[in-house]
Amino acid sequence: MKAPYLFDEFFASGKEESISPFLTPKSRSWGKNLSLKSAASAAFFLALAFSLSFVNSPLSFLCLSLVYFLSGVPALIASLNDLKNLEINIDVLMTLAAFIAVSIGSGLEGALLLVLFELSHGMEETVSNKAKSALHNLNNLAPKFAHVIASDGILFEKSVREIRIGSKLLVKNGEIVPLDGIVIEGASSVNLVHLTGESVPVPKRAGDPIAAGARNLEAALVIEVKRTSSDSTLARIIQLITQAHEAKPRLQRWLDQFGKHYATAIIALTLIFALGLPLVLSMTYLGHEGSVYRALAFLIAASPCALIIATPTAYLSAISACARKGILLKGGITLDALASCSSIAFDKTGTLTTGDLQCTSIESLNLAPMSSDEALAIAFGLERQVVHPIATAICKLAQEKKLRPAEIASFKTMPGFGLEGLVGGQPVAIGLPEHIAAKLPDPLALQVRNWGKSEQGLVLAVLSIGDAAFLFRFTDQVRIEAPELIRKMKSANGLRPVMLTGDNEQNAQNVGRFLGIDEIFANLRPEDKLAKVAELSEKAGLAMVGDGINDAPALARATVGISMGRIGSATAVDASDVVLLNDDLHLLSWLFKKSKQTLLIVKQNLTLALAVICLATTPALLGLVPLWVAVILHEGGTVLVGLNSLRLLRNKE
């Protein structure tokens, strides 16, 4: 199956209707024609008006017949097909109740049941479609064809499923990028809002990677394909959302199992009450006070339509709201797990920090007759000629201080060790402490070899200028949003933050203290990190945030694994339960709030649905709730549950 077309096959297969065993695809088919639905509703209200104005009016009978023809006959056909396949669902219950109502002289109430059931189905369909809007949007976003540039320069259209890696594509302004690739010609800005939730345009020029699903905003681009349709960014997102829709929480799975037997039990009880009540109480079988009428009211009141849609509509709405924010969840079960977490563990490098080195201090070892800025200018002159994280950090610091690089003569590079040259005829060198120590006098060389750790960072490079030496200390740059994130995790979400890192103890402690994290575990190998996550997860629910391949085992073992989608490795993304497409850590606080809100909405839905069933069934048997009231309570409860679930689509903090 080609991944970009998972959505088409997902909906063609009818899986989207698996919202409940009671709400089958067949039942939905007779509620989709809006004109028939409107005609049936109009006929019912005319029948009601005529019946109130004229007793036994032929016009009322004619309008009722029209309601049963437009709504009742399709429902009866669908129900007979269900019974033929040994399926007893909510449609069978409602259709049975409507036609029995006619047989006992309550045709108007039976018609009300059919009309309200049609409207209720329409509401459920609207809720379900609105909740799945993220997947609908992604399907519409995925182009089916692309403009391929042949080797002779001819442009032709080709299905994205047939395009191979290395092909050249033309993406005109306003078009959607069909496949992942690299820009080889042109410059433009793209909008990634559907992929990452970030609406700020991102500039793209030759050499930049570009993801499938991005909208080209300004000028035409020529891209070289790097991933096929089944492996593109958009395809992976669609796969994740599809998995999320199919991964049901424990409560929903239980309700699905429960539903398979509930309808049969309700029909059996209805027959028992219809036949047995006159034997126990002094009443007739027929009439508005008869046992059949009361049993029908019980049947409608006990039908679990609202109960069955209480959980799936809530989880679908929450998953869709998260997708709009650029957060992909692998199932509603993830929301339950997030709500149960009491602590959250962070990997350091690449998650809490950017992974980019920052030069924090320059120290003279033997009181050299020059300032640290002069030493930095010499280091700038050496390092600007190479590409290396340490070189990048030194050059960035020099540029921030607006220093001019020193003129270097006889420049020489020693891969893996350092750089050498002459400044004003004096030898200079920068590189690993062990390498530079060999160029210094013994007392100074001993100091360099015994360099220590400090709160200012690690000594990763030493600059020698003749017999003088300068230590360059570096730290991993903390993400700008990380301090606020940790504060929110503690105050707004009530979570206990933990840091897990393979970095050395001193560096980890420095970052941890800066961020306000008290529990820090450093020098961890991947197996150590896995063991620590397993230990913390056993004590209480633990969410783990990471980005690298070495984090994948821990992400898989945590109660909830959260990976960074933009910088994270494919292994980490596959192992996690949540993917932050835009690497926006600010969204974590919103996500945990959304998980608890989802749990609250589910509880409200279940309470409302059970209240309608419990409060209406017994009074219906006692004759206190007429058939039409039972119909309104049943369908009204279903509509309220659906509307309550839609509250989760709001993305407010």
XYZ file of C-alpha atoms in Angstrom:
653
model
C 0.000 0.000 0.000
C 1.460 3.380 -0.932
C 1.464 5.541 2.158
C 0.078 8.780 0.676
C -2.994 6.812 -0.302
C -3.493 5.232 3.089
C -6.178 7.806 3.748
C -8.141 6.872 0.643
C -8.015 3.168 1.454
C -8.672 3.849 5.136
C -11.948 5.569 4.377
C -12.828 3.285 1.470
C -12.482 0.287 3.774
C -15.102 1.639 6.154
C -12.687 1.746 9.091
C -13.759 5.285 9.819
C -17.144 3.876 10.722
C -15.660 1.631 13.385
C -16.494 4.338 15.851
C -18.903 1.811 17.342
C -20.342 -1.608 16.582
C -23.759 0.038 16.879
C -23.128 2.704 14.252
C -22.537 0.691 11.103
C -21.743 1.933 7.592
C -25.154 0.676 6.494
C -26.936 2.748 9.060
C -24.995 5.829 8.015
C -26.045 5.434 4.378
C -29.691 6.171 5.097
C -28.826 9.389 6.918
C -26.586 10.974 4.314
C -29.145 12.333 1.860
C -29.908 15.768 3.219
C -32.884 16.381 0.960
C -34.630 13.155 2.024
C -33.838 13.939 5.635
C -35.350 17.414 5.299
C -38.406 16.060 3.497
C -38.986 13.461 6.223
C -38.669 16.125 8.929
C -41.096 18.438 7.125
C -43.586 15.591 6.651
C -43.421 14.758 10.361
C -44.126 18.316 11.470
C -47.038 18.532 9.023
C -48.389 15.248 10.405
C -48.076 16.623 13.922
C -49.875 19.841 12.963
C -52.701 18.008 11.215
C -53.134 15.546 14.087
C -53.435 18.398 16.578
C -55.945 20.250 14.389
C -58.049 17.378 13.137
C -58.497 14.097 14.968
C -57.760 11.135 12.649
C -57.116 13.556 9.777
C -56.384 11.813 6.433
C -53.730 14.467 5.827
C -51.963 13.484 9.050
C -52.033 9.823 7.991
C -50.664 10.755 4.557
C -47.771 12.744 6.050
C -46.956 9.940 8.497
C -46.915 7.483 5.619
C -44.455 9.773 3.830
C -42.158 9.821 6.919
C -42.152 6.033 7.109
C -41.535 5.772 3.379
C -38.636 8.249 3.329
C -36.971 7.206 6.586
C -38.576 4.003 7.744
C -38.245 1.882 4.600
C -34.485 2.474 4.141
C -34.019 1.823 7.865
C -36.050 -1.379 7.630
C -34.009 -2.629 4.644
C -30.725 -1.886 6.414
C -31.934 -3.603 9.588
C -33.085 -6.699 7.719
C -29.646 -6.924 6.105
C -28.057 -6.625 9.551
C -30.265 -9.394 10.939
C -29.466 -11.535 7.901
C -25.785 -11.183 8.841
C -26.640 -11.922 12.504
C -25.841 -8.334 13.531
C -27.973 -6.697 16.189
C -27.141 -3.013 16.571
C -28.704 0.296 17.541
C -30.342 0.653 14.112
C -32.149 -2.655 14.540
C -33.387 -1.518 17.960
C -34.639 1.859 16.691
C -36.262 0.438 13.552
C -37.976 -2.273 15.589
C -39.281 0.326 18.040
C -40.575 2.609 15.264
C -42.585 -0.081 13.470
C -43.948 -1.665 16.648
C -45.108 1.838 17.652
C -47.228 1.884 14.483
C -48.740 -1.501 15.331
C -49.939 -0.281 18.717
C -51.397 2.966 17.401
C -48.457 5.268 18.257
C -47.407 6.006 14.703
C -46.702 9.686 15.450
C -44.210 8.791 18.164
C -42.622 6.183 15.899
C -42.220 8.836 13.213
C -40.648 11.191 15.778
C -38.152 8.436 16.603
C -37.215 7.989 12.926
C -36.809 11.728 12.298
C -34.764 12.408 15.442
C -32.670 9.312 14.823
C -31.889 10.648 11.326
C -30.892 14.037 12.765
C -28.839 12.364 15.479
C -26.971 10.335 12.861
C -26.279 13.553 10.987
C -24.841 15.102 14.152
C -22.678 12.049 14.843
C -21.426 12.119 11.268
C -20.589 15.824 11.574
C -18.721 15.252 14.848
C -16.790 12.331 13.404
C -15.837 14.201 10.219
C -14.856 17.309 12.162
C -12.746 15.215 14.517
C -10.979 13.598 11.562
C -10.425 16.931 9.829
C -6.636 16.755 10.211
C -6.513 13.558 8.176
C -8.977 14.954 5.633
C -6.794 18.027 5.218
C -3.642 15.961 4.801
C -5.299 13.808 2.156
C -6.327 16.913 0.224
C -2.817 18.265 0.724
C -1.052 15.263 -0.815
C -0.626 15.812 -4.575
C -1.364 12.778 -6.722
C 0.772 13.976 -9.654
C 4.012 15.958 -10.043
C 5.761 17.866 -12.846
C 8.855 15.827 -13.746
C 11.775 17.363 -15.672
C 13.228 14.831 -18.106
C 16.940 14.645 -18.960
C 16.297 16.553 -22.195
C 14.480 19.317 -20.285
C 10.962 18.291 -21.347
C 8.333 18.747 -18.616
C 5.675 16.063 -18.165
C 3.190 14.987 -15.499
C 3.635 11.730 -13.623
C 1.976 9.949 -10.692
C 3.943 10.493 -7.474
C 3.773 6.739 -6.843
C 5.888 6.140 -9.931
C 8.558 8.784 -9.258
C 11.941 7.439 -8.183
C 14.736 8.873 -6.038
C 16.953 11.245 -8.037
C 14.158 12.534 -10.290
C 13.947 16.299 -10.825
C 10.606 18.006 -10.155
C 9.311 21.485 -10.897
C 7.194 22.987 -8.101
C 5.451 26.172 -9.234
C 4.488 28.962 -6.859
C 1.271 28.121 -5.013
C 1.737 24.375 -5.481
C 2.289 21.703 -2.840
C 5.668 19.945 -2.778
C 4.804 16.351 -3.787
C 7.864 14.487 -2.420
C 10.754 15.034 -0.012
C 13.845 16.397 -1.718
C 16.560 19.033 -1.947
C 16.222 22.358 -3.740
C 18.669 22.466 -6.662
C 17.393 25.582 -8.461
C 15.464 28.681 -7.427
C 14.696 30.456 -4.179
C 11.342 30.871 -2.473
C 9.502 30.645 0.840
C 7.340 27.712 1.870
C 4.543 27.342 4.382
C 4.766 24.275 6.611
C 1.679 24.945 8.728
C -0.029 21.651 7.786
C 3.092 19.667 8.698
C 4.468 21.425 11.762
C 1.749 23.798 12.967
C 4.161 26.692 12.308
C 2.629 29.365 10.074
C 5.769 31.512 9.623
C 7.112 31.095 6.047
C 10.466 29.321 5.828
C 12.964 30.509 3.168
C 14.331 27.814 0.841
C 17.204 28.090 -1.615
C 19.571 25.774 -3.472
C 20.948 23.089 -1.164
C 18.109 23.284 1.400
C 16.003 20.205 2.178
C 12.269 20.517 1.529
C 9.479 18.275 2.829
C 6.482 16.867 0.991
C 3.340 18.803 1.912
C 5.052 22.213 2.094
C 3.266 24.909 0.077
C 5.514 26.920 -2.249
C 4.593 30.581 -1.779
C 6.654 32.766 -4.106
C 8.779 31.481 -7.010
C 9.199 28.198 -8.851
C 11.620 25.647 -7.411
C 13.400 22.684 -8.953
C 13.934 19.879 -6.453
C 15.728 16.561 -6.577
C 13.685 13.731 -5.029
C 15.294 12.078 -1.991
C 12.409 9.899 -0.795
C 9.725 7.930 -2.596
C 6.009 8.477 -1.965
C 5.815 5.627 0.560
C 8.629 7.123 2.669
C 7.920 10.859 2.456
C 7.342 13.145 5.435
C 3.671 13.567 4.538
C 3.224 9.802 4.152
C 4.707 9.157 7.585
C 2.390 11.762 9.124
C -0.667 10.173 7.480
C 0.460 6.753 8.734
C 0.847 8.089 12.268
C -2.599 9.726 12.296
C -4.195 6.594 10.826
C -2.551 4.508 13.542
C -3.807 6.996 16.108
C -7.400 6.604 14.913
C -7.157 2.827 15.056
C -5.357 2.547 18.412
C -8.257 2.550 20.846
C -7.963 3.354 24.566
C -8.737 0.572 27.025
C -12.140 2.026 27.953
C -13.195 2.261 24.311
C -12.108 -1.319 23.630
C -14.143 -2.459 26.617
C -17.210 -0.570 25.398
C -16.839 -2.155 21.952
C -16.824 -5.620 23.517
C -19.682 -4.669 25.811
C -21.718 -3.357 22.878
C -21.697 -6.676 21.044
C -23.891 -8.257 23.717
C -25.812 -5.242 25.003
C -28.261 -4.906 22.093
C -29.249 -8.568 22.296
C -29.804 -8.255 26.046
C -31.974 -5.131 25.625
C -34.173 -6.808 22.976
C -34.566 -9.836 25.246
C -35.539 -7.640 28.217
C -37.983 -5.705 26.041
C -39.747 -8.926 25.064
C -39.818 -10.079 28.682
C -41.308 -6.785 29.865
C -43.825 -6.632 26.994
C -45.069 -10.169 27.708
C -44.514 -10.331 31.466
C -45.706 -7.018 32.895
C -49.437 -7.819 32.471
C -48.818 -11.052 34.397
C -47.368 -9.124 37.329
C -49.293 -5.862 37.194
C -52.897 -5.228 36.272
C -52.446 -3.748 32.784
C -53.259 -4.551 29.196
C -50.804 -5.484 26.467
C -51.808 -2.715 24.046
C -52.645 0.972 24.350
C -50.708 3.890 25.822
C -50.800 2.312 29.267
C -50.091 -1.185 27.965
C -46.980 -3.289 28.471
C -45.905 -3.129 24.807
C -45.915 0.688 24.882
C -43.902 0.768 28.109
C -41.498 -1.872 26.839
C -40.909 0.235 23.704
C -40.199 3.313 25.832
C -37.746 1.168 27.830
C -36.119 -0.087 24.606
C -35.492 3.446 23.360
C -34.330 4.792 26.729
C -31.918 1.867 27.187
C -30.393 2.119 23.704
C -26.716 3.024 24.257
C -26.134 5.369 21.314
C -24.751 8.217 23.471
C -22.761 5.762 25.593
C -21.056 4.173 22.614
C -19.976 7.452 20.961
C -18.945 9.011 24.288
C -15.293 7.945 24.070
C -14.377 7.731 20.357
C -15.671 11.190 19.455
C -13.739 12.699 22.377
C -10.470 10.972 21.480
C -10.834 11.731 17.766
C -11.435 15.406 18.545
C -8.373 15.555 20.814
C -6.151 13.780 18.260
C -7.296 16.213 15.571
C -6.632 19.240 17.812
C -3.126 17.935 18.494
C -2.476 17.359 14.785
C -3.402 20.977 14.061
C -0.757 22.035 16.580
C 1.901 19.892 14.933
C 1.690 17.101 17.521
C 1.118 13.566 16.262
C -0.223 10.952 18.679
C -0.103 7.228 18.021
C -3.565 6.572 19.380
C -6.088 7.792 21.926
C -4.454 5.426 24.397
C -1.512 7.874 24.424
C -3.778 10.580 25.856
C -4.721 8.284 28.735
C -1.056 7.514 29.360
C -0.100 11.210 29.312
C -2.796 12.022 31.846
C -1.377 9.333 34.171
C 2.212 10.669 34.120
C 3.583 12.289 37.271
C 7.154 12.877 36.039
C 8.884 13.749 32.785
C 12.435 12.840 31.762
C 14.454 14.857 29.245
C 17.475 13.931 27.223
C 19.936 16.856 27.381
C 21.777 17.203 24.091
C 19.465 18.128 21.237
C 16.392 18.281 23.470
C 17.004 20.737 26.310
C 20.057 22.054 24.493
C 20.513 22.851 20.822
C 23.471 20.516 20.398
C 25.540 23.522 19.263
C 28.673 24.378 21.237
C 29.041 27.813 22.823
C 32.417 29.263 23.828
C 31.870 30.522 27.378
C 35.299 31.680 28.548
C 38.947 32.165 27.559
C 41.531 31.800 30.329
C 45.252 32.579 30.291
C 47.387 29.926 31.999
C 50.612 31.852 32.521
C 49.517 35.476 32.466
C 50.434 35.972 28.826
C 51.210 39.570 27.779
C 48.023 39.862 25.698
C 44.322 40.082 26.346
C 41.794 37.325 25.859
C 40.306 39.296 22.928
C 43.710 39.293 21.206
C 43.944 35.549 21.754
C 40.388 35.140 20.417
C 41.333 37.110 17.264
C 44.242 34.710 16.643
C 41.966 31.689 17.230
C 39.425 33.305 14.873
C 42.094 33.617 12.169
C 42.924 29.926 12.507
C 39.439 28.467 12.928
C 37.656 30.465 10.200
C 39.425 28.303 7.626
C 37.824 25.017 8.757
C 34.360 23.610 9.411
C 34.017 22.087 12.895
C 31.645 22.632 15.878
C 34.500 24.070 17.983
C 35.589 26.323 15.116
C 31.994 27.491 14.616
C 31.668 28.405 18.314
C 34.961 30.342 18.351
C 34.131 32.230 15.162
C 30.654 33.070 16.435
C 32.046 34.520 19.689
C 34.621 36.586 17.781
C 31.953 37.925 15.433
C 29.699 38.827 18.373
C 32.605 40.843 19.808
C 33.210 42.352 16.352
C 36.862 41.255 16.294
C 38.950 41.136 13.134
C 40.654 37.793 12.457
C 44.426 37.755 12.765
C 46.425 37.293 9.566
C 47.739 33.727 9.520
C 50.812 32.700 7.551
C 51.980 29.158 6.809
C 48.564 27.776 7.773
C 48.506 24.018 8.279
C 45.760 21.672 9.425
C 46.298 18.411 11.282
C 43.019 16.437 11.038
C 41.896 15.188 14.424
C 44.462 17.260 16.342
C 44.331 20.956 15.480
C 45.572 23.880 13.392
C 48.943 25.647 13.143
C 50.336 28.807 11.600
C 52.413 31.942 12.104
C 51.262 35.334 13.375
C 53.895 38.042 12.956
C 56.523 35.343 12.612
C 55.508 33.741 15.937
C 54.226 30.129 15.890
C 50.618 29.677 16.990
C 48.511 26.525 17.290
C 45.048 25.568 18.484
C 43.686 22.092 19.074
C 43.149 19.292 21.571
C 44.753 19.902 24.975
C 46.861 16.737 24.664
C 48.222 17.826 21.281
C 49.006 21.427 22.267
C 50.666 20.319 25.549
C 53.438 18.669 23.531
C 54.358 22.093 22.104
C 54.632 23.854 25.490
C 57.357 23.982 28.174
C 57.083 21.278 30.846
C 55.428 23.252 33.697
C 52.840 24.715 31.351
C 52.372 21.403 29.528
C 51.611 19.733 32.866
C 48.967 22.356 33.613
C 47.322 21.796 30.230
C 47.338 18.015 30.660
C 45.738 18.392 34.077
C 43.103 20.844 32.951
C 40.080 20.727 35.142
C 36.365 21.150 34.870
C 34.590 24.293 36.004
C 31.149 25.796 35.988
C 32.168 27.745 32.901
C 32.290 24.563 30.820
C 34.746 22.012 29.465
C 38.171 22.792 28.006
C 37.868 21.412 24.485
C 40.600 23.530 22.857
C 43.902 25.154 23.875
C 45.612 27.995 21.995
C 49.411 28.259 22.203
C 51.151 31.494 21.283
C 54.858 30.910 21.636
C 55.292 29.851 25.261
C 51.883 31.231 26.332
C 48.639 29.244 26.451
C 44.912 30.025 26.608
C 42.149 27.621 27.587
C 38.891 27.802 25.612
C 35.924 26.501 27.572
C 32.678 25.379 25.909
C 29.177 24.379 26.916
C 26.221 23.016 24.989
C 23.836 25.897 24.260
C 20.569 25.682 26.204
C 17.397 26.132 24.145
C 15.801 29.542 24.677
C 12.444 28.005 25.591
C 13.846 25.354 27.961
C 13.780 27.350 31.267
C 10.146 28.371 30.747
C 9.286 24.790 29.770
C 10.684 23.346 32.998
C 8.888 26.008 35.036
C 5.571 25.138 33.363
C 6.140 21.405 33.804
C 6.421 22.005 37.553
C 3.815 24.694 38.164
C 1.157 24.322 35.469
C 1.333 20.555 34.904
C 2.474 19.285 38.311
C 5.202 17.096 36.794
C 8.586 16.242 38.297
C 11.351 16.967 35.726
C 14.325 14.593 35.401
C 17.405 14.849 33.161
C 18.967 11.759 31.589
C 22.161 12.290 29.609
C 25.294 10.591 28.386
C 27.233 13.814 28.997
C 29.688 14.173 31.899
C 28.443 14.937 35.396
C 29.796 18.504 35.609
C 28.276 19.656 32.328
C 24.943 17.986 33.140
C 24.844 19.609 36.590
C 25.557 23.047 35.110
C 22.679 22.751 32.628
C 20.388 21.200 35.239
C 20.971 23.971 37.776
C 20.385 26.619 35.130
C 17.056 25.041 34.153
C 15.888 24.220 37.674
C 16.066 20.422 37.358
C 16.969 18.714 40.644
C 17.185 15.081 39.534
C 20.071 14.616 37.107
C 21.555 11.318 35.901
C 24.732 11.705 33.827
C 27.327 9.483 32.099
C 24.532 7.173 30.909
C 25.059 4.769 28.044
C 21.924 3.786 26.044
C 21.478 0.638 28.165
C 21.910 2.693 31.361
C 19.331 5.209 30.152
C 16.913 2.360 29.395
C 17.402 0.861 32.869
C 16.838 4.231 34.553
C 13.656 4.880 32.526
C 12.382 1.399 33.416
C 13.053 2.102 37.105
C 11.291 5.489 37.036
C 8.351 4.136 35.016
C 7.695 1.388 37.556
C 7.391 3.921 40.374
C 4.935 6.193 38.534
C 3.888 7.204 35.036
C 6.891 8.660 33.172
C 7.004 10.649 29.932
C 10.385 10.632 28.169
C 11.465 13.345 25.694
C 14.381 12.568 23.357
C 15.665 12.927 19.820
C 18.568 10.589 19.054
C 19.026 6.950 18.112
C 20.484 6.350 21.575
C 17.185 7.565 23.085
C 15.024 5.100 21.125
C 15.122 2.207 23.674
C 14.232 4.580 26.526
C 11.441 6.206 24.482
C 9.937 2.786 23.775
C 10.135 1.751 27.457
C 8.696 4.945 28.991
C 4.987 5.228 29.777
C 4.897 7.797 26.965
C 7.790 8.415 24.565
C 7.949 11.895 23.019
C 10.332 12.544 20.114
C 11.428 15.638 18.225
C 10.162 15.296 14.643
C 12.394 17.819 12.883
C 15.788 16.981 14.424
C 14.964 13.547 15.806
C 16.251 10.372 14.217
C 13.830 8.106 12.333
C 14.496 5.419 14.948
C 13.474 7.742 17.797
C 10.328 8.834 15.932
C 9.317 5.216 15.308
C 9.932 4.248 18.948
C 7.946 7.155 20.414
C 4.226 7.592 21.099
C 4.178 11.348 20.442
C 6.011 13.299 17.721
C 6.587 17.065 17.982
C 6.824 17.908 14.285
C 8.136 21.424 14.850
C 10.383 20.528 17.825
C 8.409 23.128 19.804
C 8.901 22.235 23.462
C 6.362 24.889 24.484
C 3.660 22.531 23.221
C 4.414 19.960 25.925
C 2.543 21.927 28.585
C -0.452 22.323 26.239
C -0.326 18.603 25.409
C -0.461 17.477 29.040
C -3.366 19.867 29.688
C -5.172 18.509 26.611
C -4.738 14.921 27.835
C -6.332 15.738 31.188
C -9.089 17.734 29.497
C -9.797 14.736 27.248
C -10.090 12.452 30.249
C -12.484 14.934 31.876
C -14.649 15.185 28.716
C -14.804 11.378 28.458
C -15.969 11.153 32.087
C -18.599 13.860 31.453
C -19.837 12.056 28.333
C -20.110 8.717 30.113
C -21.877 10.299 33.083
C -24.393 12.025 30.811
C -25.027 8.893 28.733
C -25.429 6.647 31.780
C -27.642 9.213 33.504
C -30.057 9.237 30.549
C -30.203 5.423 30.548
C -30.565 5.034 34.321
C -33.024 7.877 34.848
C -35.282 7.020 31.908
C -35.498 3.208 31.802
C -37.227 2.469 35.116
C -39.704 5.401 34.842
C -40.474 4.205 31.295
C -41.449 0.772 32.622
C -43.572 2.406 35.324
C -45.416 4.452 32.697
C -43.996 7.779 33.929
C -42.044 8.470 30.714
C -44.099 8.375 27.492
C -42.563 7.089 24.281
C -41.970 10.542 22.775
C -40.106 11.743 25.888
C -37.905 8.630 25.790
C -37.117 9.419 22.133
C -36.145 13.016 22.920
C -34.023 11.957 25.930
C -32.226 9.310 23.892
C -31.465 11.442 20.848
C -30.855 14.593 22.881
C -28.279 12.783 24.998
C -26.485 11.631 21.851
C -26.358 15.156 20.442
C -25.096 16.624 23.743
C -22.332 14.023 23.968
C -21.222 14.852 20.424
C -21.208 18.602 21.065
C -19.315 18.142 24.318
C -16.632 16.153 22.475
C -16.203 18.950 19.937
C -15.013 21.229 22.746
C -11.704 19.380 22.517
C -11.091 20.829 19.045
C -10.422 24.218 20.596
C -6.680 24.908 20.754
C -6.701 27.496 23.508
C -4.173 27.178 26.318
